Short mmCIF file of C-alpha atoms and ligand atoms in Angstrom, two decimals:
data_model
loop_
_atom_site.label_atom_id
_atom_site.label_comp_id
_atom_site.label_asym_id
_atom_site.label_seq_id
_atom_site.Cartn_x
_atom_site.Cartn_y
_atom_site.Cartn_z
CA MET A 23 -17.02 22.75 16.05
CA SER A 24 -15.93 19.76 17.98
CA HIS A 25 -17.77 18.47 21.58
CA SER A 26 -17.24 15.04 23.55
CA PRO A 27 -19.24 12.19 22.70
CA SER A 28 -21.97 11.24 24.74
CA THR A 29 -23.02 7.46 25.62
CA ILE A 30 -26.60 8.01 24.55
CA GLY A 31 -25.94 7.99 20.87
CA ALA A 32 -26.20 5.05 19.26
CA MET A 33 -22.73 5.10 17.16
CA LYS A 34 -20.58 8.52 16.83
CA LEU A 35 -17.85 8.92 14.55
CA ARG A 36 -15.16 11.60 14.26
CA ILE A 37 -12.35 11.59 11.18
CA HIS A 38 -8.87 12.10 12.88
CA ARG A 39 -7.21 13.25 9.72
CA GLY A 40 -8.44 12.46 6.32
CA ALA A 41 -11.29 14.82 5.94
CA ASN A 42 -9.58 17.05 3.09
CA GLU A 43 -6.11 15.20 2.60
CA ILE A 44 -4.77 11.85 1.51
CA GLY A 45 -3.05 10.02 3.86
CA GLY A 46 -2.53 9.72 7.52
CA SER A 47 -5.84 8.23 7.72
CA CYS A 48 -7.61 7.64 11.15
CA VAL A 49 -11.04 7.92 12.22
CA GLU A 50 -12.44 7.07 15.78
CA VAL A 51 -15.94 5.09 16.60
CA GLU A 52 -17.95 5.20 19.64
CA SER A 53 -20.80 3.70 20.58
CA ALA A 54 -22.25 2.33 24.21
CA GLY A 55 -18.99 4.29 25.87
CA GLU A 56 -16.37 1.91 24.00
CA ARG A 57 -14.47 3.19 21.10
CA ILE A 58 -12.42 1.35 18.44
CA LEU A 59 -10.07 3.45 16.09
CA ILE A 60 -9.75 2.44 12.21
CA ASP A 61 -6.42 2.69 10.73
CA ALA A 62 -3.41 4.95 12.55
CA GLY A 63 -2.03 6.64 9.42
CA MET A 64 1.34 8.46 8.96
CA PRO A 65 0.79 11.65 6.92
CA LEU A 66 2.47 11.40 3.55
CA ASN A 67 4.70 14.03 3.78
CA PHE A 68 5.84 13.27 7.02
CA PRO A 69 9.95 13.04 6.78
CA LEU A 70 10.85 8.86 7.95
CA GLY A 71 12.61 8.40 11.01
CA ALA A 72 10.93 11.71 12.88
CA SER A 73 8.51 11.04 16.18
CA PRO A 74 4.88 12.39 15.04
CA LYS A 75 2.36 13.51 17.68
CA PRO A 76 -0.55 10.82 17.97
CA PHE A 77 -3.93 11.51 18.33
CA GLU A 78 -5.55 12.29 21.83
CA VAL A 79 -7.89 9.15 22.19
CA ASP A 80 -9.12 7.97 25.80
CA SER A 81 -7.15 4.97 25.75
CA SER A 82 -8.80 3.60 28.70
CA THR A 83 -12.22 3.10 26.59
CA LEU A 84 -10.31 2.22 23.60
CA CYS A 85 -11.02 -1.53 22.80
CA ALA A 86 -8.55 -1.94 19.17
CA ILE A 87 -7.11 -0.68 16.38
CA ILE A 88 -8.44 -2.00 13.28
CA ILE A 89 -5.85 -1.30 10.55
CA SER A 90 -7.51 -1.69 6.99
CA HIS A 91 -4.29 -2.28 5.48
CA ALA A 92 -0.39 -2.50 5.19
CA HIS A 93 0.54 1.20 3.39
CA LEU A 94 2.14 3.91 5.92
CA ASP A 95 0.06 6.48 5.44
CA HIS A 96 -2.96 3.85 7.17
CA TYR A 97 -0.72 2.36 10.11
CA GLY A 98 2.25 4.52 10.44
CA LEU A 99 1.26 6.13 13.70
CA LEU A 100 1.27 2.50 15.49
CA PRO A 101 4.28 3.01 17.33
CA TRP A 102 2.92 6.02 19.07
CA MET A 103 -0.34 4.53 19.58
CA PRO A 104 -2.26 2.70 23.44
CA LEU A 105 -1.49 -0.43 23.21
CA VAL A 106 -4.30 -1.93 22.39
CA PRO A 107 -5.02 -4.97 20.16
CA VAL A 108 -4.24 -4.39 16.34
CA VAL A 109 -6.46 -5.95 14.30
CA MET A 110 -5.69 -6.62 10.32
CA GLY A 111 -5.53 -9.42 8.27
CA GLY A 112 -2.58 -11.87 8.45
CA ALA A 113 -0.96 -11.57 5.74
CA GLY A 114 -1.10 -7.59 5.83
CA ARG A 115 0.37 -8.19 9.55
CA ARG A 116 3.24 -10.65 8.54
CA ILE A 117 4.15 -8.17 5.74
CA LEU A 118 4.64 -5.38 7.99
CA GLN A 119 6.69 -7.76 10.58
CA ALA A 120 9.17 -8.15 7.46
CA ALA A 121 9.10 -4.88 6.75
CA ALA A 122 9.81 -3.33 10.31
CA PRO A 123 13.28 -4.19 10.53
CA PHE A 124 14.57 -2.41 7.26
CA MET A 125 11.94 0.70 8.66
CA PRO A 126 13.70 3.88 10.27
CA GLN A 127 10.45 4.17 12.69
CA PRO A 128 10.51 2.12 15.69
CA PRO A 129 8.59 -1.23 15.69
CA PRO A 130 5.25 -0.93 15.65
CA ASN A 131 2.39 -3.42 18.55
CA LEU A 132 1.26 -5.75 15.84
CA SER A 133 -0.27 -8.39 18.32
CA GLY A 134 -4.35 -8.50 18.28
CA PRO A 135 -6.72 -11.00 16.32
CA ASP A 136 -6.85 -11.00 12.48
CA LEU A 137 -9.08 -10.05 10.01
CA VAL A 138 -10.72 -12.91 7.49
CA ASN A 139 -12.43 -11.95 4.59
CA ARG A 140 -16.30 -11.89 5.23
CA GLN A 141 -16.37 -13.17 8.85
CA PRO A 142 -17.61 -11.34 11.50
CA ILE A 143 -15.67 -10.83 14.25
CA GLN A 144 -16.97 -8.84 17.92
CA ILE A 145 -14.79 -6.12 19.13
CA GLY A 146 -16.73 -4.48 22.36
CA PRO A 147 -19.79 -3.45 21.10
CA PHE A 148 -18.88 -3.54 17.48
CA SER A 149 -19.17 -5.93 14.74
CA VAL A 150 -16.64 -5.86 12.25
CA THR A 151 -17.31 -7.57 8.96
CA PRO A 152 -14.12 -7.25 6.84
CA PHE A 153 -14.31 -7.31 2.57
CA LEU A 154 -11.27 -8.17 0.98
CA VAL A 155 -10.77 -5.83 -2.02
CA ASP A 156 -8.65 -5.03 -4.31
CA HIS A 157 -5.75 -2.25 -3.59
CA SER A 158 -1.72 -2.02 -4.14
CA ALA A 159 -1.49 -3.07 -0.49
CA TYR A 160 -2.10 -6.85 -0.34
CA ASP A 161 -4.38 -8.19 2.31
CA ALA A 162 -6.91 -4.67 2.17
CA TYR A 163 -9.66 -4.67 3.89
CA ALA A 164 -13.27 -2.60 3.78
CA LEU A 165 -15.04 -3.15 6.96
CA LEU A 166 -18.61 -3.09 7.89
CA ILE A 167 -19.01 -1.94 11.48
CA GLU A 168 -22.24 -2.58 13.32
CA ALA A 169 -23.02 -1.40 16.90
CA ASN A 170 -26.64 -0.18 18.59
CA GLY A 171 -28.72 -0.86 15.35
CA LYS A 172 -26.55 1.30 13.09
CA ARG A 173 -24.41 0.35 10.31
CA LEU A 174 -21.18 1.72 8.83
CA PHE A 175 -19.30 0.90 5.81
CA TYR A 176 -15.99 2.15 5.61
CA SER A 177 -14.25 1.67 1.95
CA GLY A 178 -10.68 1.83 3.34
CA ASP A 179 -8.48 2.39 -0.33
CA PHE A 180 -9.77 0.29 -2.99
CA ARG A 181 -9.60 -0.03 -6.51
CA ALA A 182 -11.66 -1.82 -9.34
CA HIS A 183 -9.20 -2.09 -12.11
CA GLY A 184 -5.92 -4.33 -10.47
CA ARG A 185 -5.47 -7.94 -10.31
CA LYS A 186 -8.16 -8.69 -7.79
CA HIS A 187 -10.79 -6.79 -9.19
CA GLY A 188 -13.25 -9.41 -9.07
CA LEU A 189 -13.54 -8.73 -5.20
CA VAL A 190 -14.68 -5.24 -5.80
CA ASP A 191 -16.92 -6.26 -8.55
CA HIS A 192 -18.35 -9.27 -6.61
CA LEU A 193 -19.12 -6.34 -3.82
CA ILE A 194 -21.11 -4.12 -5.93
CA ALA A 195 -23.08 -6.74 -7.38
CA SER A 196 -24.43 -7.97 -3.75
CA PRO A 197 -23.57 -5.30 -1.47
CA PRO A 198 -24.34 -5.15 2.29
CA ALA A 199 -27.68 -3.14 2.86
CA ASN A 200 -29.21 -0.92 4.73
CA ILE A 201 -25.84 1.37 5.22
CA ASP A 202 -26.67 4.70 7.60
CA ALA A 203 -23.28 6.15 6.69
CA LEU A 204 -20.40 5.38 4.00
CA VAL A 205 -16.98 6.70 4.51
CA LEU A 206 -15.24 6.80 1.18
CA GLU A 207 -11.79 7.20 -0.06
CA GLY A 208 -11.45 9.53 -2.94
CA THR A 209 -8.24 9.78 -3.69
CA THR A 210 -8.42 10.05 -7.81
CA LEU A 211 -10.71 12.83 -7.70
CA GLY A 212 -9.16 15.69 -8.86
CA ARG A 213 -6.29 13.55 -10.24
CA MET A 214 -8.35 11.35 -12.92
CA ASP A 215 -11.11 12.85 -15.00
CA SER A 216 -14.42 11.05 -14.70
CA ALA A 217 -14.57 9.69 -17.92
CA SER A 218 -10.85 7.95 -17.70
CA ILE A 219 -10.22 4.45 -17.63
CA PRO A 220 -7.48 3.27 -16.03
CA SER A 221 -4.91 0.80 -17.48
CA THR A 222 -4.99 -2.49 -15.72
CA GLU A 223 -1.93 -4.62 -14.71
CA ASP A 224 -2.42 -7.03 -17.37
CA ASP A 225 -1.78 -3.43 -19.10
CA LEU A 226 1.32 -2.89 -17.89
CA ASP A 227 2.86 -6.53 -18.89
CA ASP A 228 2.25 -5.46 -22.31
CA GLU A 229 4.19 -2.33 -21.77
CA LEU A 230 6.89 -3.93 -19.69
CA SER A 231 7.34 -6.57 -22.04
CA ARG A 232 7.91 -4.15 -24.99
CA ILE A 233 10.27 -1.93 -23.04
CA PHE A 234 11.88 -4.94 -21.78
CA ARG A 235 12.58 -6.42 -25.50
CA THR A 236 13.90 -2.71 -27.23
CA THR A 237 16.19 -2.44 -24.16
CA GLY A 238 19.72 -3.50 -24.46
CA GLY A 239 20.76 -3.38 -21.53
CA LEU A 240 19.80 -3.73 -17.85
CA ALA A 241 16.28 -2.78 -17.07
CA LEU A 242 15.74 -0.85 -13.17
CA ILE A 243 12.48 -0.58 -12.14
CA GLN A 244 11.48 1.74 -9.47
CA ALA A 245 8.33 0.17 -8.07
CA SER A 246 6.96 -0.47 -4.13
CA GLY A 247 8.60 -3.68 -2.77
CA GLN A 248 5.05 -3.93 -1.01
CA ASN A 249 3.12 -3.63 -4.09
CA ILE A 250 2.65 -7.51 -5.01
CA ASP A 251 0.31 -6.96 -8.05
CA ARG A 252 3.29 -4.59 -9.35
CA LEU A 253 5.71 -7.28 -8.70
CA VAL A 254 3.57 -10.24 -10.11
CA THR A 255 2.87 -8.01 -13.29
CA ILE A 256 7.02 -7.16 -13.44
CA TYR A 257 7.45 -11.00 -12.67
CA ARG A 258 5.06 -11.83 -15.86
CA ALA A 259 7.05 -9.55 -18.28
CA CYS A 260 10.41 -11.43 -17.38
CA LEU A 261 8.82 -14.61 -18.00
CA ARG A 262 7.56 -13.48 -21.66
CA THR A 263 10.82 -11.61 -22.59
CA GLY A 264 13.58 -14.43 -21.02
CA ARG A 265 14.55 -11.89 -18.14
CA THR A 266 15.20 -12.61 -14.53
CA MET A 267 13.90 -10.46 -11.76
CA VAL A 268 16.47 -9.35 -9.04
CA VAL A 269 15.04 -8.57 -5.71
CA ASP A 270 17.19 -7.55 -2.75
CA LEU A 271 16.58 -9.32 0.43
CA TYR A 272 13.96 -6.94 1.57
CA THR A 273 11.61 -7.68 -1.55
CA ALA A 274 12.42 -11.86 -0.78
CA MET A 275 11.00 -10.88 2.60
CA ILE A 276 7.71 -9.40 1.70
CA LEU A 277 7.03 -11.84 -1.29
CA GLU A 278 7.58 -14.23 1.48
CA ALA A 279 5.42 -13.00 4.20
CA THR A 280 2.36 -13.35 1.78
CA GLY A 281 2.14 -16.82 2.41
CA ASN A 282 0.85 -17.19 -0.90
CA PRO A 283 2.18 -19.84 -2.82
CA ARG A 284 1.03 -18.22 -6.14
CA ILE A 285 3.03 -15.27 -5.67
CA PRO A 286 6.80 -15.06 -7.28
CA GLN A 287 9.49 -16.43 -4.70
CA SER A 288 13.11 -15.60 -4.39
CA ASP A 289 13.81 -19.68 -5.35
CA TRP A 290 11.45 -19.59 -8.35
CA ASN A 291 12.77 -19.90 -12.24
CA HIS A 292 13.82 -16.07 -13.72
CA MET A 293 14.16 -14.63 -9.76
CA ALA A 294 17.28 -13.77 -8.35
CA LEU A 295 18.18 -12.32 -5.05
CA CYS A 296 20.93 -9.53 -5.43
CA ILE A 297 22.35 -7.80 -2.02
CA PRO A 298 23.19 -3.95 -2.59
CA HIS A 299 26.10 -3.21 -0.14
CA ARG A 300 24.08 -1.14 2.66
CA GLN A 301 21.89 -4.04 2.71
CA ARG A 302 24.91 -6.55 3.25
CA ILE A 303 25.91 -4.18 6.34
CA GLN A 304 22.88 -4.10 7.41
CA ILE A 305 22.10 -7.66 7.92
CA LYS A 306 25.75 -8.27 9.07
CA ASN A 307 24.88 -5.75 12.01
CA ASN A 308 21.55 -7.49 12.57
CA CYS A 309 22.77 -10.94 12.07
CA TRP A 310 19.73 -11.58 9.67
CA PHE A 311 21.92 -14.61 8.46
CA GLU A 312 19.12 -17.13 8.50
CA ALA A 313 17.00 -15.21 6.54
CA LEU A 314 19.66 -14.45 3.72
CA ARG A 315 20.36 -18.39 3.79
CA ARG A 316 16.83 -19.01 3.32
CA HIS A 317 16.79 -16.27 0.27
CA SER A 318 20.03 -17.36 -1.49
CA SER A 319 19.48 -20.65 -3.30
CA ARG A 320 19.34 -18.02 -6.72
CA ARG A 321 21.68 -15.57 -5.32
CA ILE A 322 23.52 -12.88 -7.54
CA TYR A 323 26.15 -11.07 -7.61
CA PRO A 324 26.43 -7.35 -9.76
CA LYS A 325 30.14 -7.60 -11.39
CA LYS A 326 29.75 -11.63 -11.83
CA HIS A 327 26.53 -11.67 -13.37
CA LEU A 328 24.86 -8.32 -14.19
CA ALA A 329 27.89 -6.74 -15.42
CA LYS A 330 28.18 -10.06 -17.81
CA ASN A 331 24.58 -10.26 -18.71
CA PRO A 332 22.58 -6.93 -17.98
CA GLY A 333 19.95 -7.57 -21.13
CA LYS A 334 19.05 -10.63 -19.00
CA TYR A 335 17.62 -8.97 -15.87
CA ALA A 336 15.49 -6.73 -14.67
CA LEU A 337 16.02 -5.37 -10.95
CA ILE A 338 13.17 -4.04 -8.65
CA PHE A 339 15.39 -0.42 -8.03
CA ARG A 340 16.05 1.63 -5.42
CA GLY A 341 18.49 4.74 -4.67
CA LEU A 342 20.65 2.80 -2.57
CA TRP A 343 21.63 0.71 -5.53
CA MET A 344 23.18 3.63 -7.36
CA ARG A 345 26.40 3.11 -6.36
CA ASP A 346 26.47 -0.81 -6.37
CA LEU A 347 25.85 -0.87 -10.32
CA GLU A 348 28.14 2.03 -10.96
CA ARG A 349 30.81 0.05 -9.85
CA ALA A 350 29.72 -3.16 -10.94
CA GLU A 351 30.00 -1.41 -14.75
CA CYS A 352 26.79 -3.06 -15.48
CA LEU A 353 24.59 0.05 -16.79
CA ASP A 354 25.54 0.37 -20.54
CA GLY A 355 22.01 0.46 -22.63
CA ALA A 356 20.09 0.15 -19.39
CA CYS A 357 16.86 2.30 -18.71
CA LEU A 358 14.75 3.37 -15.70
CA VAL A 359 10.93 2.43 -15.29
CA HIS A 360 9.07 4.23 -12.82
CA SER A 361 6.27 2.17 -11.57
CA GLN A 362 4.92 4.42 -8.63
CA TRP A 363 2.59 7.26 -8.99
CA LYS A 364 3.65 9.95 -10.90
CA GLY A 365 3.51 12.63 -8.10
CA TYR A 366 6.66 10.86 -6.69
CA LEU A 367 8.97 12.15 -9.28
CA ALA A 368 8.87 15.85 -7.79
CA ASP A 369 10.29 14.19 -4.48
CA PRO A 370 13.89 15.28 -4.05
CA ARG A 371 14.94 12.01 -3.76
CA PHE A 372 13.84 10.91 -7.15
CA LYS A 373 15.33 14.10 -8.14
CA ASP A 374 19.10 12.49 -7.41
CA ILE A 375 17.99 9.31 -8.78
CA ASP A 376 16.67 11.34 -12.23
CA ALA A 377 20.16 13.45 -12.32
CA TRP A 378 22.52 10.07 -12.17
CA ARG A 379 20.04 8.71 -14.96
CA GLN A 380 20.32 11.28 -17.23
CA GLN A 381 24.20 11.44 -16.64
CA ARG A 382 24.75 8.12 -17.84
CA GLY A 383 22.36 8.57 -20.92
CA MET A 384 19.62 5.98 -19.69
CA ALA A 385 16.24 5.96 -21.27
CA PHE A 386 13.68 6.61 -19.00
CA HIS A 387 9.85 5.09 -18.48
CA GLN A 388 6.54 6.07 -16.18
CA VAL A 389 4.59 2.66 -16.26
CA HIS A 390 1.79 2.88 -13.77
CA THR A 391 -1.78 2.57 -12.93
CA SER A 392 -3.53 3.56 -9.72
CA GLY A 393 -3.61 1.93 -6.49
CA HIS A 394 -7.10 3.64 -6.26
CA ALA A 395 -10.63 3.44 -7.43
CA SER A 396 -11.48 5.57 -10.27
CA PRO A 397 -14.10 7.98 -10.03
CA ALA A 398 -16.35 6.08 -12.22
CA ASP A 399 -15.80 2.74 -10.46
CA LEU A 400 -16.19 5.42 -6.77
CA ARG A 401 -19.57 5.92 -8.13
CA ARG A 402 -20.38 2.23 -8.84
CA LEU A 403 -19.42 1.36 -5.16
CA ALA A 404 -21.78 4.41 -3.54
CA THR A 405 -24.67 3.49 -6.16
CA ALA A 406 -24.52 -0.05 -4.86
CA LEU A 407 -24.33 0.66 -1.23
CA SER A 408 -26.84 3.73 -1.67
CA PRO A 409 -25.90 4.81 2.09
CA LYS A 410 -28.01 7.77 3.71
CA ALA A 411 -24.81 9.54 4.17
CA LEU A 412 -21.67 9.59 2.40
CA ILE A 413 -18.83 11.40 4.10
CA PRO A 414 -15.63 11.95 1.97
CA ILE A 415 -12.13 10.80 3.71
CA HIS A 416 -8.81 10.32 1.63
CA SER A 417 -9.63 13.10 -0.50
CA GLU A 418 -7.84 16.80 -1.59
CA PHE A 419 -11.16 17.41 -2.84
CA PRO A 420 -14.15 16.42 -0.97
CA GLU A 421 -16.26 19.25 -2.84
CA ARG A 422 -15.38 16.70 -5.88
CA PHE A 423 -18.02 14.23 -4.52
CA ASP A 424 -21.01 15.58 -5.36
CA THR A 425 -20.20 14.39 -8.61
CA ILE A 426 -20.18 10.83 -7.71
CA HIS A 427 -23.19 10.90 -5.16
CA SER A 428 -26.37 12.71 -4.44
CA ARG A 429 -26.45 12.11 -0.32
CA VAL A 430 -22.36 13.99 0.42
CA VAL A 431 -22.43 15.28 3.82
CA ARG A 432 -18.85 16.34 4.79
CA HIS A 433 -17.17 16.64 8.29
CA ALA A 434 -13.91 18.17 9.22
CA ASP A 435 -11.25 16.74 10.58
CA GLY A 436 -11.83 16.76 14.72
CA GLU A 437 -15.67 17.18 14.53
CA TRP A 438 -18.16 14.34 16.05
CA TRP A 439 -21.27 12.98 14.38
CA GLU A 440 -23.69 10.88 14.75
CA VAL A 441 -24.32 7.99 12.15
ZN1 LIG B 9 -3.81 2.63 0.62
#
């Protein structure tokens, strides 16, 4: 049963959403009458462009909203939340700013202080220490929240088999001590068996290189334009096989927003910008000419380049590309690589793409590794932090947390509890 928090308890918490689902995470933490929200996510199956119902939060005592990382199921409700400072990583913030004009929902309020890896920041009565982690979103953090002598650790989304696994290995090797409560994600529980070892991004690089070598025509890769690790993997496979990675303006701007000089950019060798028709209209309507100019040093065109030499290119593909590629007649010998969670294959939007692919006799490949920690890595982190209580979040199977830790306490959505 849910009841109002008293102001006497040292630290109280309620999960607004996420106790038994993946996506739409939101956690409220209260101490000394003040509160913060951790994440304000959109449910994963929520129709894009529709107006969701925001969570009910006492905005007069809300100090800030902390966004652990720039995935829609963690920040997507921001446009409907109270206008308070939004605390998140600087690169994650720039990525959301770059992506906002391309998105159907209203632009979110994104002003507030940055999280900096392992630097505590004071927000009202809360001391928040962010730990940069490995995840499919760039600039993702786990959070240590301290107030009134209580210590809460929120894992956010993380994995330990990506390009930045060293960050999580380091956290596990020297974890923060005396954790009262660990709020731990469990996406893979029930999706991956407990003994399975996930592929690394380097494994995917090998697989993609093999596909690029054996495909005579254009390689279309359906990957998130915000999964920077994956874009790096695709770029590396391009370098190994002499292909050029083709991105649209959206992806070019996301790569730029990382601000990281080691991440491939639109003006690098073996990179090219190509604009699908629908995006050309968007650019014109919104006067994004300066952004287009900035990314056009290696601009190519479907008919002039892709159709002449399709085997030389690997294109980051979305549904809006279908008509352009068809018109350019560049699909002979092409293949489609689905480089996202295989659950998305059931989405009606993918069904359309798949029917289109089959009609053209294109080969299909599934090349992906999860953005989330395997059950074994979840156990490693839980064991290292050794919390007094482990509270499941971001999982369809909260009962399976018992297989990774002995002190699991399940709290339902909306229920207040004391840390
Ligand atoms: Zn995520």
